[in-house]
Amino acid sequence: MGVNKKIAIICNYELLPDRIGGMDYFFWLFEEKCKQNNIKTQWFFINSNTHGAYADFNAVSCEYQNVEHFFATNYLNQPNEYSHIITHFVELCSPIFKEIKRKSEAKIIMVDHNPRPINGYSLKKRIEKKMKGILYSRYIDTFVGVSEYSKNQIISEFGAQLQKKSTIIFNGLNHSKFIQKTQYSFQGKLIVAAHLRKDKGIQDLIEAVHFLNSKQAVVFTIDVYGIGVYEEVLKKKVADYNLQSIIIFKGNVTNLHELYHHYDYLIHPSHGETFCYSVVESLMSKLPVITTKNQGNVLGLVHDGINGFLFEEENIDQLQAILYDISVNGKQAIDFSQTNSEILQYSLDNMVENYLKLLR
C-alpha cells in the first residue's frame, strides 16, 4: 500500500511518561502499522521523550515552539518529500497552512480534537473563524472530526464549503486491557478521571458535594485522577470547604484501565468535549457514568437511568440530586446490554485502520 510514501505527523502534544493517554496508544499503534505498510513517518512534537514506543520513533521536538510554524520553517525544503501531512491538536484553518501548501505538494489532513466553550464563541471569534475558513480551508484536503459533534462544529464554524471534505474517525481504545465491573451494590467509591482544567467542570462537583456535606448527606468518597492548570484552584476549594477526607486528589496514574471496576460511578461534569476518553473507558469497564447531557455525553453512549445519569451542564442542583439518589436512596444504573455493541466501534484497531485508509 505505502511503498515510497513518507508522511509528516504534526502534533501540538506534550509527551509525558506519567500521563500516558489514549492518543499515546494510538500514536504507537499507528507507527507500527505504518512500518508494516512501508510508510515512512516523521513525527513533530512540542517536546521529546522516549517512554513506551516513542523510543523507536523518527521524532523531532520543536522545544515548545509553535509546532506547525517550526515544521513549515525547517522541514519543507523538498516539495515532494511528503505524500501526506497529518495534524493533531493544532489550530484549524490557520494562515500557516497556506505557506505549507505553497512549499509542499502533500495532501494535508487536519484532525480536530479541540473542545468548544459551553456558551459558544463571541461574535468577534465567530466572524474570525468564518474568515479563516474562507481564506485558508482551501489549503486543507481533509478535515477529520473525532465525533459527529466535532465534524458538525468544523462545518458550522468555518463554513459549508468544508462539508464535502469533512469526515469522522472516532478515537479508539484497546478493549481487551479493561477489567470489567461485575459487582454493583453501592460501595461509596466514586471516581473522576480528567485533565484538571476549568472546562472539565470539577468545580461544579465540589460545590454539589459541599451542599450535601452541609446536610450531612455524604456517604461516599471521590478519587480524582489527573493533573492540570486548574489543580491548585480545585484543591483550594476543597480545603476551603473542608472536604479533604471526601475528595482525594490522586495525581496521574498509568493504569486507570485496571482501576475503573473498583468504583461505583465515574463522574464527569464536563463543560466542553469533542470525544471524551474517560467516559468511553468507563463504559468499556462497565462502570456507570454520571455526566453532562451534551458535552460529557458528546458520543451519546450514556443512556439516562440505564448505564448512568445525565444532568445539564453547570447545573449543580441536578448533580447533587443525582449524588443523593445513588448514595442515599439507592438509585442504581447497571444495565449495560444496550451499550456493549455501541462501544465496539471505538476500538483502537478501527481508529488506526481508518487513518490508514486516508493515506490510500
mmCIF file of C-alpha atoms in Angstrom:
data_model
loop_
_atom_site.group_PDB
_atom_site.id
_atom_site.type_symbol
_atom_site.label_atom_id
_atom_site.label_comp_id
_atom_site.label_asym_id
_atom_site.label_seq_id
_atom_site.Cartn_x
_atom_site.Cartn_y
_atom_site.Cartn_z
ATOM 1 C CA MET A 1 0.000 0.000 0.000
ATOM 2 C CA GLY A 2 2.531 2.551 1.100
ATOM 3 C CA VAL A 3 5.685 1.976 -0.952
ATOM 4 C CA ASN A 4 7.695 5.236 -1.210
ATOM 5 C CA LYS A 5 5.199 7.094 0.972
ATOM 6 C CA LYS A 6 6.572 9.408 3.611
ATOM 7 C CA ILE A 7 4.228 11.268 5.896
ATOM 8 C CA ALA A 8 4.710 14.031 8.450
ATOM 9 C CA ILE A 9 2.583 13.975 11.608
ATOM 10 C CA ILE A 10 2.460 17.365 13.332
ATOM 11 C CA CYS A 11 1.219 17.161 16.921
ATOM 12 C CA ASN A 12 0.748 20.020 19.348
ATOM 13 C CA TYR A 13 1.033 17.359 22.012
ATOM 14 C CA GLU A 14 3.281 17.014 25.049
ATOM 15 C CA LEU A 15 4.929 13.646 25.620
ATOM 16 C CA LEU A 16 4.723 12.864 29.341
ATOM 17 C CA PRO A 17 5.696 9.441 30.729
ATOM 18 C CA ASP A 18 3.453 9.953 33.796
ATOM 19 C CA ARG A 19 0.415 10.918 31.676
ATOM 20 C CA ILE A 20 0.023 8.207 29.074
ATOM 21 C CA GLY A 21 -3.372 8.541 27.430
ATOM 22 C CA GLY A 22 -5.439 7.223 24.572
ATOM 23 C CA MET A 23 -3.604 9.269 21.960
ATOM 24 C CA ASP A 24 -0.245 7.817 23.013
ATOM 25 C CA TYR A 25 -1.532 4.293 22.383
ATOM 26 C CA PHE A 26 -2.924 5.461 19.025
ATOM 27 C CA PHE A 27 0.384 7.036 18.001
ATOM 28 C CA TRP A 28 2.254 3.866 18.952
ATOM 29 C CA LEU A 29 -0.043 1.531 17.003
ATOM 30 C CA PHE A 30 -0.259 3.893 14.021
ATOM 31 C CA GLU A 31 3.536 3.970 13.824
ATOM 32 C CA GLU A 32 3.661 0.165 13.990
ATOM 33 C CA LYS A 33 1.087 -0.209 11.200
ATOM 34 C CA CYS A 34 2.844 2.371 9.037
ATOM 35 C CA LYS A 35 6.060 0.374 9.255
ATOM 36 C CA GLN A 36 4.182 -2.798 8.300
ATOM 37 C CA ASN A 37 2.833 -0.983 5.233
ATOM 38 C CA ASN A 38 6.203 0.502 4.186
ATOM 39 C CA ILE A 39 5.118 4.018 5.079
ATOM 40 C CA LYS A 40 7.921 6.188 6.387
ATOM 41 C CA THR A 41 6.940 8.590 9.155
ATOM 42 C CA GLN A 42 8.422 11.704 10.657
ATOM 43 C CA TRP A 43 6.782 12.963 13.845
ATOM 44 C CA PHE A 44 6.845 16.507 15.180
ATOM 45 C CA PHE A 45 6.039 17.024 18.867
ATOM 46 C CA ILE A 46 6.409 20.022 21.172
ATOM 47 C CA ASN A 47 8.914 18.153 23.355
ATOM 48 C CA SER A 48 10.991 14.988 23.282
ATOM 49 C CA ASN A 49 10.633 11.797 25.310
ATOM 50 C CA THR A 50 11.413 8.125 24.802
ATOM 51 C CA HIS A 51 8.936 6.326 27.039
ATOM 52 C CA GLY A 52 6.936 3.440 25.609
ATOM 53 C CA ALA A 53 7.243 3.013 21.855
ATOM 54 C CA TYR A 54 8.425 6.609 21.368
ATOM 55 C CA ALA A 55 11.983 5.315 21.690
ATOM 56 C CA ASP A 56 11.672 3.899 18.150
ATOM 57 C CA PHE A 57 10.039 6.951 16.551
ATOM 58 C CA ASN A 58 11.673 9.179 13.970
ATOM 59 C CA ALA A 59 10.617 12.193 16.016
ATOM 60 C CA VAL A 60 11.598 15.862 16.126
ATOM 61 C CA SER A 61 10.950 18.224 19.029
ATOM 62 C CA CYS A 62 10.221 21.906 18.453
ATOM 63 C CA GLU A 63 11.149 22.583 22.098
ATOM 64 C CA TYR A 64 7.779 24.190 22.912
ATOM 65 C CA GLN A 65 7.756 26.472 19.893
ATOM 66 C CA ASN A 66 4.681 26.596 17.671
ATOM 67 C CA VAL A 67 4.984 23.160 16.125
ATOM 68 C CA GLU A 68 3.349 23.864 12.745
ATOM 69 C CA HIS A 69 5.428 27.021 12.221
ATOM 70 C CA PHE A 70 8.546 25.085 13.252
ATOM 71 C CA PHE A 71 7.713 22.413 10.676
ATOM 72 C CA ALA A 72 6.999 24.927 7.893
ATOM 73 C CA THR A 73 10.233 26.827 8.550
ATOM 74 C CA ASN A 74 12.634 23.921 8.943
ATOM 75 C CA TYR A 75 11.289 20.824 7.175
ATOM 76 C CA LEU A 76 9.802 21.779 3.830
ATOM 77 C CA ASN A 77 12.954 22.159 1.761
ATOM 78 C CA GLN A 78 11.958 19.482 -0.766
ATOM 79 C CA PRO A 79 8.446 19.951 -2.255
ATOM 80 C CA ASN A 80 7.825 16.236 -2.885
ATOM 81 C CA GLU A 81 9.346 14.847 0.301
ATOM 82 C CA TYR A 82 5.990 14.098 1.960
ATOM 83 C CA SER A 83 2.929 12.494 0.400
ATOM 84 C CA HIS A 84 0.723 13.464 3.355
ATOM 85 C CA ILE A 85 0.857 15.829 6.312
ATOM 86 C CA ILE A 86 -1.404 14.958 9.253
ATOM 87 C CA THR A 87 -2.027 17.356 12.140
ATOM 88 C CA HIS A 88 -3.322 16.689 15.651
ATOM 89 C CA PHE A 89 -4.262 19.326 18.249
ATOM 90 C CA VAL A 90 -3.302 22.305 16.081
ATOM 91 C CA GLU A 91 -5.407 25.343 15.263
ATOM 92 C CA LEU A 92 -7.797 24.747 12.366
ATOM 93 C CA CYS A 93 -7.601 26.875 9.209
ATOM 94 C CA SER A 94 -4.654 29.000 10.318
ATOM 95 C CA PRO A 95 -2.636 31.012 7.760
ATOM 96 C CA ILE A 96 0.452 28.821 8.143
ATOM 97 C CA PHE A 97 -1.188 26.113 6.030
ATOM 98 C CA LYS A 98 -1.242 28.403 3.033
ATOM 99 C CA GLU A 99 2.546 28.578 3.348
ATOM 100 C CA ILE A 100 2.836 24.807 3.891
ATOM 101 C CA LYS A 101 0.738 24.122 0.797
ATOM 102 C CA ARG A 102 2.826 26.575 -1.215
ATOM 103 C CA LYS A 103 6.006 24.708 -0.259
ATOM 104 C CA SER A 104 4.672 21.144 -0.475
ATOM 105 C CA GLU A 105 2.549 19.020 -2.770
ATOM 106 C CA ALA A 106 1.495 16.829 0.156
ATOM 107 C CA LYS A 107 -2.152 16.227 0.971
ATOM 108 C CA ILE A 108 -2.953 17.894 4.302
ATOM 109 C CA ILE A 109 -5.220 16.040 6.751
ATOM 110 C CA MET A 110 -6.289 18.133 9.744
ATOM 111 C CA VAL A 111 -7.749 16.380 12.807
ATOM 112 C CA ASP A 112 -9.925 18.345 15.215
ATOM 113 C CA HIS A 113 -9.606 17.436 18.904
ATOM 114 C CA ASN A 114 -10.479 20.895 20.232
ATOM 115 C CA PRO A 115 -13.300 21.363 22.802
ATOM 116 C CA ARG A 116 -15.702 24.297 22.397
ATOM 117 C CA PRO A 117 -16.864 26.720 25.108
ATOM 118 C CA ILE A 118 -20.236 25.785 26.582
ATOM 119 C CA ASN A 119 -21.802 29.146 25.701
ATOM 120 C CA GLY A 120 -20.215 29.319 22.265
ATOM 121 C CA TYR A 121 -17.677 31.743 20.861
ATOM 122 C CA SER A 122 -18.036 35.504 20.964
ATOM 123 C CA LEU A 123 -19.336 37.266 17.852
ATOM 124 C CA LYS A 124 -15.822 38.516 17.112
ATOM 125 C CA LYS A 125 -14.420 34.987 17.339
ATOM 126 C CA ARG A 126 -17.199 33.549 15.147
ATOM 127 C CA ILE A 127 -16.525 36.121 12.434
ATOM 128 C CA GLU A 128 -12.801 35.446 12.672
ATOM 129 C CA LYS A 129 -13.342 31.712 12.198
ATOM 130 C CA LYS A 130 -15.621 32.243 9.195
ATOM 131 C CA MET A 131 -12.993 34.462 7.580
ATOM 132 C CA LYS A 132 -10.254 31.889 8.220
ATOM 133 C CA GLY A 133 -12.490 29.242 6.682
ATOM 134 C CA ILE A 134 -12.968 31.337 3.553
ATOM 135 C CA LEU A 135 -9.293 32.236 3.248
ATOM 136 C CA TYR A 136 -7.460 29.085 4.347
ATOM 137 C CA SER A 137 -9.710 25.985 4.304
ATOM 138 C CA ARG A 138 -8.898 25.581 0.584
ATOM 139 C CA TYR A 139 -5.344 24.565 1.567
ATOM 140 C CA ILE A 140 -6.576 21.625 3.676
ATOM 141 C CA ASP A 141 -7.503 18.461 1.769
ATOM 142 C CA THR A 142 -9.400 16.647 4.534
ATOM 143 C CA PHE A 143 -10.857 17.682 7.887
ATOM 144 C CA VAL A 144 -11.381 14.916 10.439
ATOM 145 C CA GLY A 145 -13.781 15.210 13.369
ATOM 146 C CA VAL A 146 -13.462 12.693 16.209
ATOM 147 C CA SER A 147 -17.247 12.648 16.722
ATOM 148 C CA GLU A 148 -20.392 13.730 14.889
ATOM 149 C CA TYR A 149 -20.434 16.820 17.089
ATOM 150 C CA SER A 150 -16.830 17.608 16.190
ATOM 151 C CA LYS A 151 -17.492 17.322 12.435
ATOM 152 C CA ASN A 152 -20.617 19.470 12.670
ATOM 153 C CA GLN A 153 -18.735 22.141 14.606
ATOM 154 C CA ILE A 154 -15.977 22.281 11.981
ATOM 155 C CA ILE A 155 -18.537 22.946 9.253
ATOM 156 C CA SER A 156 -20.554 25.381 11.369
ATOM 157 C CA GLU A 157 -17.514 27.420 12.413
ATOM 158 C CA PHE A 158 -15.539 27.546 9.182
ATOM 159 C CA GLY A 159 -18.203 27.331 6.502
ATOM 160 C CA ALA A 160 -20.413 24.992 4.460
ATOM 161 C CA GLN A 161 -17.642 24.671 1.866
ATOM 162 C CA LEU A 162 -15.974 22.189 4.251
ATOM 163 C CA GLN A 163 -18.905 19.754 4.068
ATOM 164 C CA LYS A 164 -17.561 17.678 1.185
ATOM 165 C CA LYS A 165 -14.077 17.291 2.616
ATOM 166 C CA SER A 166 -15.003 16.606 6.250
ATOM 167 C CA THR A 167 -15.243 13.127 7.700
ATOM 168 C CA ILE A 168 -15.451 11.351 11.058
ATOM 169 C CA ILE A 169 -12.899 8.986 12.569
ATOM 170 C CA PHE A 170 -13.770 8.026 16.120
ATOM 171 C CA ASN A 171 -10.962 7.833 18.632
ATOM 172 C CA GLY A 172 -10.313 4.293 19.789
ATOM 173 C CA LEU A 173 -9.138 2.263 22.739
ATOM 174 C CA ASN A 174 -7.862 -1.244 23.316
ATOM 175 C CA HIS A 175 -10.937 -3.074 24.669
ATOM 176 C CA SER A 176 -9.008 -6.081 25.924
ATOM 177 C CA LYS A 177 -6.996 -4.264 28.589
ATOM 178 C CA PHE A 178 -10.024 -3.020 30.569
ATOM 179 C CA ILE A 179 -11.129 -5.031 33.607
ATOM 180 C CA GLN A 180 -14.917 -5.186 33.587
ATOM 181 C CA LYS A 181 -17.036 -4.418 36.620
ATOM 182 C CA THR A 182 -19.290 -7.223 37.854
ATOM 183 C CA GLN A 183 -20.453 -6.097 41.325
ATOM 184 C CA TYR A 184 -22.950 -3.241 41.545
ATOM 185 C CA SER A 185 -24.001 -2.853 45.186
ATOM 186 C CA PHE A 186 -23.075 0.688 46.233
ATOM 187 C CA GLN A 187 -19.687 0.822 47.994
ATOM 188 C CA GLY A 188 -19.422 4.608 48.325
ATOM 189 C CA LYS A 189 -16.500 4.908 45.902
ATOM 190 C CA LEU A 190 -16.687 7.415 43.037
ATOM 191 C CA ILE A 191 -14.016 8.372 40.525
ATOM 192 C CA VAL A 192 -13.114 11.406 38.431
ATOM 193 C CA ALA A 193 -10.541 10.961 35.640
ATOM 194 C CA ALA A 194 -9.699 14.118 33.717
ATOM 195 C CA HIS A 195 -7.129 16.754 32.935
ATOM 196 C CA LEU A 196 -7.706 19.327 35.662
ATOM 197 C CA ARG A 197 -8.920 22.245 33.593
ATOM 198 C CA LYS A 198 -11.810 24.588 34.257
ATOM 199 C CA ASP A 199 -13.812 23.247 31.317
ATOM 200 C CA LYS A 200 -13.925 19.785 32.934
ATOM 201 C CA GLY A 201 -16.408 21.210 35.462
ATOM 202 C CA ILE A 202 -14.918 19.584 38.565
ATOM 203 C CA GLN A 203 -15.596 22.806 40.465
ATOM 204 C CA ASP A 204 -19.320 22.049 39.980
ATOM 205 C CA LEU A 205 -18.836 18.654 41.592
ATOM 206 C CA ILE A 206 -17.079 20.244 44.577
ATOM 207 C CA GLU A 207 -19.998 22.646 45.032
ATOM 208 C CA ALA A 208 -22.503 19.783 44.874
ATOM 209 C CA VAL A 209 -20.564 17.767 47.460
ATOM 210 C CA HIS A 210 -20.269 20.850 49.679
ATOM 211 C CA PHE A 211 -24.056 21.229 49.620
ATOM 212 C CA LEU A 212 -24.618 17.566 50.507
ATOM 213 C CA ASN A 213 -21.983 17.722 53.230
ATOM 214 C CA SER A 214 -23.737 20.688 54.821
ATOM 215 C CA LYS A 215 -26.847 18.462 55.022
ATOM 216 C CA GLN A 216 -24.768 15.561 56.412
ATOM 217 C CA ALA A 217 -25.712 13.533 53.338
ATOM 218 C CA VAL A 218 -22.275 12.450 52.092
ATOM 219 C CA VAL A 219 -21.729 8.700 52.363
ATOM 220 C CA PHE A 220 -19.060 8.367 49.691
ATOM 221 C CA THR A 221 -15.539 9.403 48.722
ATOM 222 C CA ILE A 222 -14.344 10.676 45.350
ATOM 223 C CA ASP A 223 -10.891 9.876 43.983
ATOM 224 C CA VAL A 224 -9.732 12.454 41.439
ATOM 225 C CA TYR A 225 -7.123 11.226 38.939
ATOM 226 C CA GLY A 226 -5.299 13.755 36.785
ATOM 227 C CA ILE A 227 -3.233 16.922 36.872
ATOM 228 C CA GLY A 228 -3.579 20.261 35.167
ATOM 229 C CA VAL A 229 -3.520 24.045 35.265
ATOM 230 C CA TYR A 230 -6.682 24.249 37.397
ATOM 231 C CA GLU A 231 -5.428 21.811 40.034
ATOM 232 C CA GLU A 232 -4.466 24.324 42.725
ATOM 233 C CA VAL A 233 -7.782 26.179 42.345
ATOM 234 C CA LEU A 234 -9.679 22.922 42.858
ATOM 235 C CA LYS A 235 -7.547 21.865 45.817
ATOM 236 C CA LYS A 236 -8.055 25.240 47.471
ATOM 237 C CA LYS A 237 -11.816 24.985 47.025
ATOM 238 C CA VAL A 238 -11.782 21.504 48.570
ATOM 239 C CA ALA A 239 -9.711 22.803 51.506
ATOM 240 C CA ASP A 240 -11.913 25.878 51.970
ATOM 241 C CA TYR A 241 -14.951 23.603 52.262
ATOM 242 C CA ASN A 242 -13.049 21.125 54.474
ATOM 243 C CA LEU A 243 -13.738 18.267 52.071
ATOM 244 C CA GLN A 244 -10.236 16.741 52.039
ATOM 245 C CA SER A 245 -11.474 13.454 53.519
ATOM 246 C CA ILE A 246 -14.184 13.174 50.843
ATOM 247 C CA ILE A 247 -12.488 14.442 47.662
ATOM 248 C CA ILE A 248 -8.993 12.995 47.344
ATOM 249 C CA PHE A 249 -6.565 14.072 44.610
ATOM 250 C CA LYS A 250 -4.588 11.071 43.366
ATOM 251 C CA GLY A 251 -2.465 12.689 40.641
ATOM 252 C CA ASN A 252 -1.660 10.843 37.424
ATOM 253 C CA VAL A 253 -1.539 7.087 37.060
ATOM 254 C CA THR A 254 -0.935 4.925 34.002
ATOM 255 C CA ASN A 255 -3.253 2.034 34.934
ATOM 256 C CA LEU A 256 -6.737 3.562 35.082
ATOM 257 C CA HIS A 257 -7.934 0.667 32.906
ATOM 258 C CA GLU A 258 -7.229 -1.587 35.900
ATOM 259 C CA LEU A 259 -8.937 0.704 38.427
ATOM 260 C CA TYR A 260 -12.321 1.709 36.993
ATOM 261 C CA HIS A 261 -14.058 -1.522 38.002
ATOM 262 C CA HIS A 262 -13.343 -0.852 41.702
ATOM 263 C CA TYR A 263 -15.654 2.192 41.697
ATOM 264 C CA ASP A 264 -19.424 2.701 41.711
ATOM 265 C CA TYR A 265 -19.583 5.554 39.174
ATOM 266 C CA LEU A 266 -17.407 7.791 37.054
ATOM 267 C CA ILE A 267 -18.377 11.451 37.483
ATOM 268 C CA HIS A 268 -17.592 13.691 34.521
ATOM 269 C CA PRO A 269 -19.250 17.145 34.871
ATOM 270 C CA SER A 270 -17.665 18.491 31.687
ATOM 271 C CA HIS A 271 -18.471 21.832 30.039
ATOM 272 C CA GLY A 272 -16.785 21.012 26.718
ATOM 273 C CA GLU A 273 -15.679 17.870 24.851
ATOM 274 C CA THR A 274 -15.091 16.606 21.334
ATOM 275 C CA PHE A 275 -14.751 12.916 22.249
ATOM 276 C CA CYS A 276 -14.268 12.257 25.989
ATOM 277 C CA TYR A 277 -11.944 9.324 26.605
ATOM 278 C CA SER A 278 -12.793 8.796 30.283
ATOM 279 C CA VAL A 279 -16.487 8.184 29.533
ATOM 280 C CA VAL A 280 -15.629 5.605 26.854
ATOM 281 C CA GLU A 281 -13.042 3.973 29.128
ATOM 282 C CA SER A 282 -15.563 3.702 31.950
ATOM 283 C CA LEU A 283 -18.208 2.138 29.745
ATOM 284 C CA MET A 284 -15.633 -0.318 28.421
ATOM 285 C CA SER A 285 -15.137 -1.287 32.070
ATOM 286 C CA LYS A 286 -18.946 -1.496 32.545
ATOM 287 C CA LEU A 287 -18.722 1.312 35.066
ATOM 288 C CA PRO A 288 -21.839 3.553 35.117
ATOM 289 C CA VAL A 289 -21.259 7.202 34.274
ATOM 290 C CA ILE A 290 -22.677 10.449 35.669
ATOM 291 C CA THR A 291 -22.032 13.176 33.120
ATOM 292 C CA THR A 292 -23.433 16.228 31.350
ATOM 293 C CA LYS A 293 -26.110 15.789 28.679
ATOM 294 C CA ASN A 294 -24.436 17.439 25.714
ATOM 295 C CA GLN A 295 -20.724 17.668 26.461
ATOM 296 C CA GLY A 296 -19.741 14.723 28.651
ATOM 297 C CA ASN A 297 -22.172 12.601 26.636
ATOM 298 C CA VAL A 298 -20.983 14.005 23.309
ATOM 299 C CA LEU A 299 -20.980 10.497 21.776
ATOM 300 C CA GLY A 300 -24.469 9.647 23.081
ATOM 301 C CA LEU A 301 -23.252 6.465 24.799
ATOM 302 C CA VAL A 302 -24.705 7.209 28.246
ATOM 303 C CA HIS A 303 -28.407 6.349 28.441
ATOM 304 C CA ASP A 304 -30.043 8.093 31.361
ATOM 305 C CA GLY A 305 -31.180 5.620 34.008
ATOM 306 C CA ILE A 306 -29.681 2.646 32.171
ATOM 307 C CA ASN A 307 -25.900 2.862 32.243
ATOM 308 C CA GLY A 308 -25.620 6.197 34.013
ATOM 309 C CA PHE A 309 -27.282 9.509 34.739
ATOM 310 C CA LEU A 310 -27.257 12.815 32.874
ATOM 311 C CA PHE A 311 -27.584 16.421 34.021
ATOM 312 C CA GLU A 312 -27.423 19.820 32.378
ATOM 313 C CA GLU A 313 -24.014 21.473 32.078
ATOM 314 C CA GLU A 314 -23.204 23.639 35.140
ATOM 315 C CA ASN A 315 -26.451 22.607 36.896
ATOM 316 C CA ILE A 316 -25.145 21.925 40.383
ATOM 317 C CA ASP A 317 -28.634 21.263 41.793
ATOM 318 C CA GLN A 318 -29.216 18.422 39.342
ATOM 319 C CA LEU A 319 -25.789 16.954 40.064
ATOM 320 C CA GLN A 320 -26.224 16.985 43.841
ATOM 321 C CA ALA A 321 -29.689 15.400 43.447
ATOM 322 C CA ILE A 322 -28.145 12.531 41.449
ATOM 323 C CA LEU A 323 -25.401 12.059 44.034
ATOM 324 C CA TYR A 324 -28.021 11.955 46.798
ATOM 325 C CA ASP A 325 -30.153 9.435 44.896
ATOM 326 C CA ILE A 326 -27.339 6.998 44.154
ATOM 327 C CA SER A 327 -25.760 7.167 47.613
ATOM 328 C CA VAL A 328 -28.708 7.626 49.989
ATOM 329 C CA ASN A 329 -31.795 6.499 48.054
ATOM 330 C CA GLY A 330 -30.051 3.543 46.436
ATOM 331 C CA LYS A 331 -30.803 4.522 42.843
ATOM 332 C CA GLN A 332 -28.659 2.395 40.536
ATOM 333 C CA ALA A 333 -27.932 2.182 36.799
ATOM 334 C CA ILE A 334 -26.397 -1.173 35.917
ATOM 335 C CA ASP A 335 -27.889 -2.442 32.649
ATOM 336 C CA PHE A 336 -25.143 -2.450 30.022
ATOM 337 C CA SER A 337 -26.995 -4.555 27.450
ATOM 338 C CA GLN A 338 -27.596 -1.521 25.205
ATOM 339 C CA THR A 339 -24.029 -0.262 25.224
ATOM 340 C CA ASN A 340 -21.935 -3.373 24.538
ATOM 341 C CA SER A 341 -22.485 -3.227 20.763
ATOM 342 C CA GLU A 342 -22.197 0.568 20.643
ATOM 343 C CA ILE A 343 -18.826 0.644 22.349
ATOM 344 C CA LEU A 344 -17.219 -1.819 19.914
ATOM 345 C CA GLN A 345 -16.870 0.819 17.185
ATOM 346 C CA TYR A 346 -14.453 2.735 19.431
ATOM 347 C CA SER A 347 -11.611 0.243 19.070
ATOM 348 C CA LEU A 348 -8.011 1.292 18.588
ATOM 349 C CA ASP A 349 -7.658 -1.045 15.607
ATOM 350 C CA ASN A 350 -10.605 0.628 13.846
ATOM 351 C CA MET A 351 -9.166 4.060 14.526
ATOM 352 C CA VAL A 352 -5.766 3.178 13.060
ATOM 353 C CA GLU A 353 -7.274 1.428 10.028
ATOM 354 C CA ASN A 354 -9.462 4.433 9.237
ATOM 355 C CA TYR A 355 -6.451 6.765 9.258
ATOM 356 C CA LEU A 356 -4.550 4.379 7.009
ATOM 357 C CA LYS A 357 -7.489 4.473 4.579
ATOM 358 C CA LEU A 358 -6.941 8.227 4.226
ATOM 359 C CA LEU A 359 -3.408 7.510 3.009
ATOM 360 C CA ARG A 360 -4.510 5.082 0.290
#
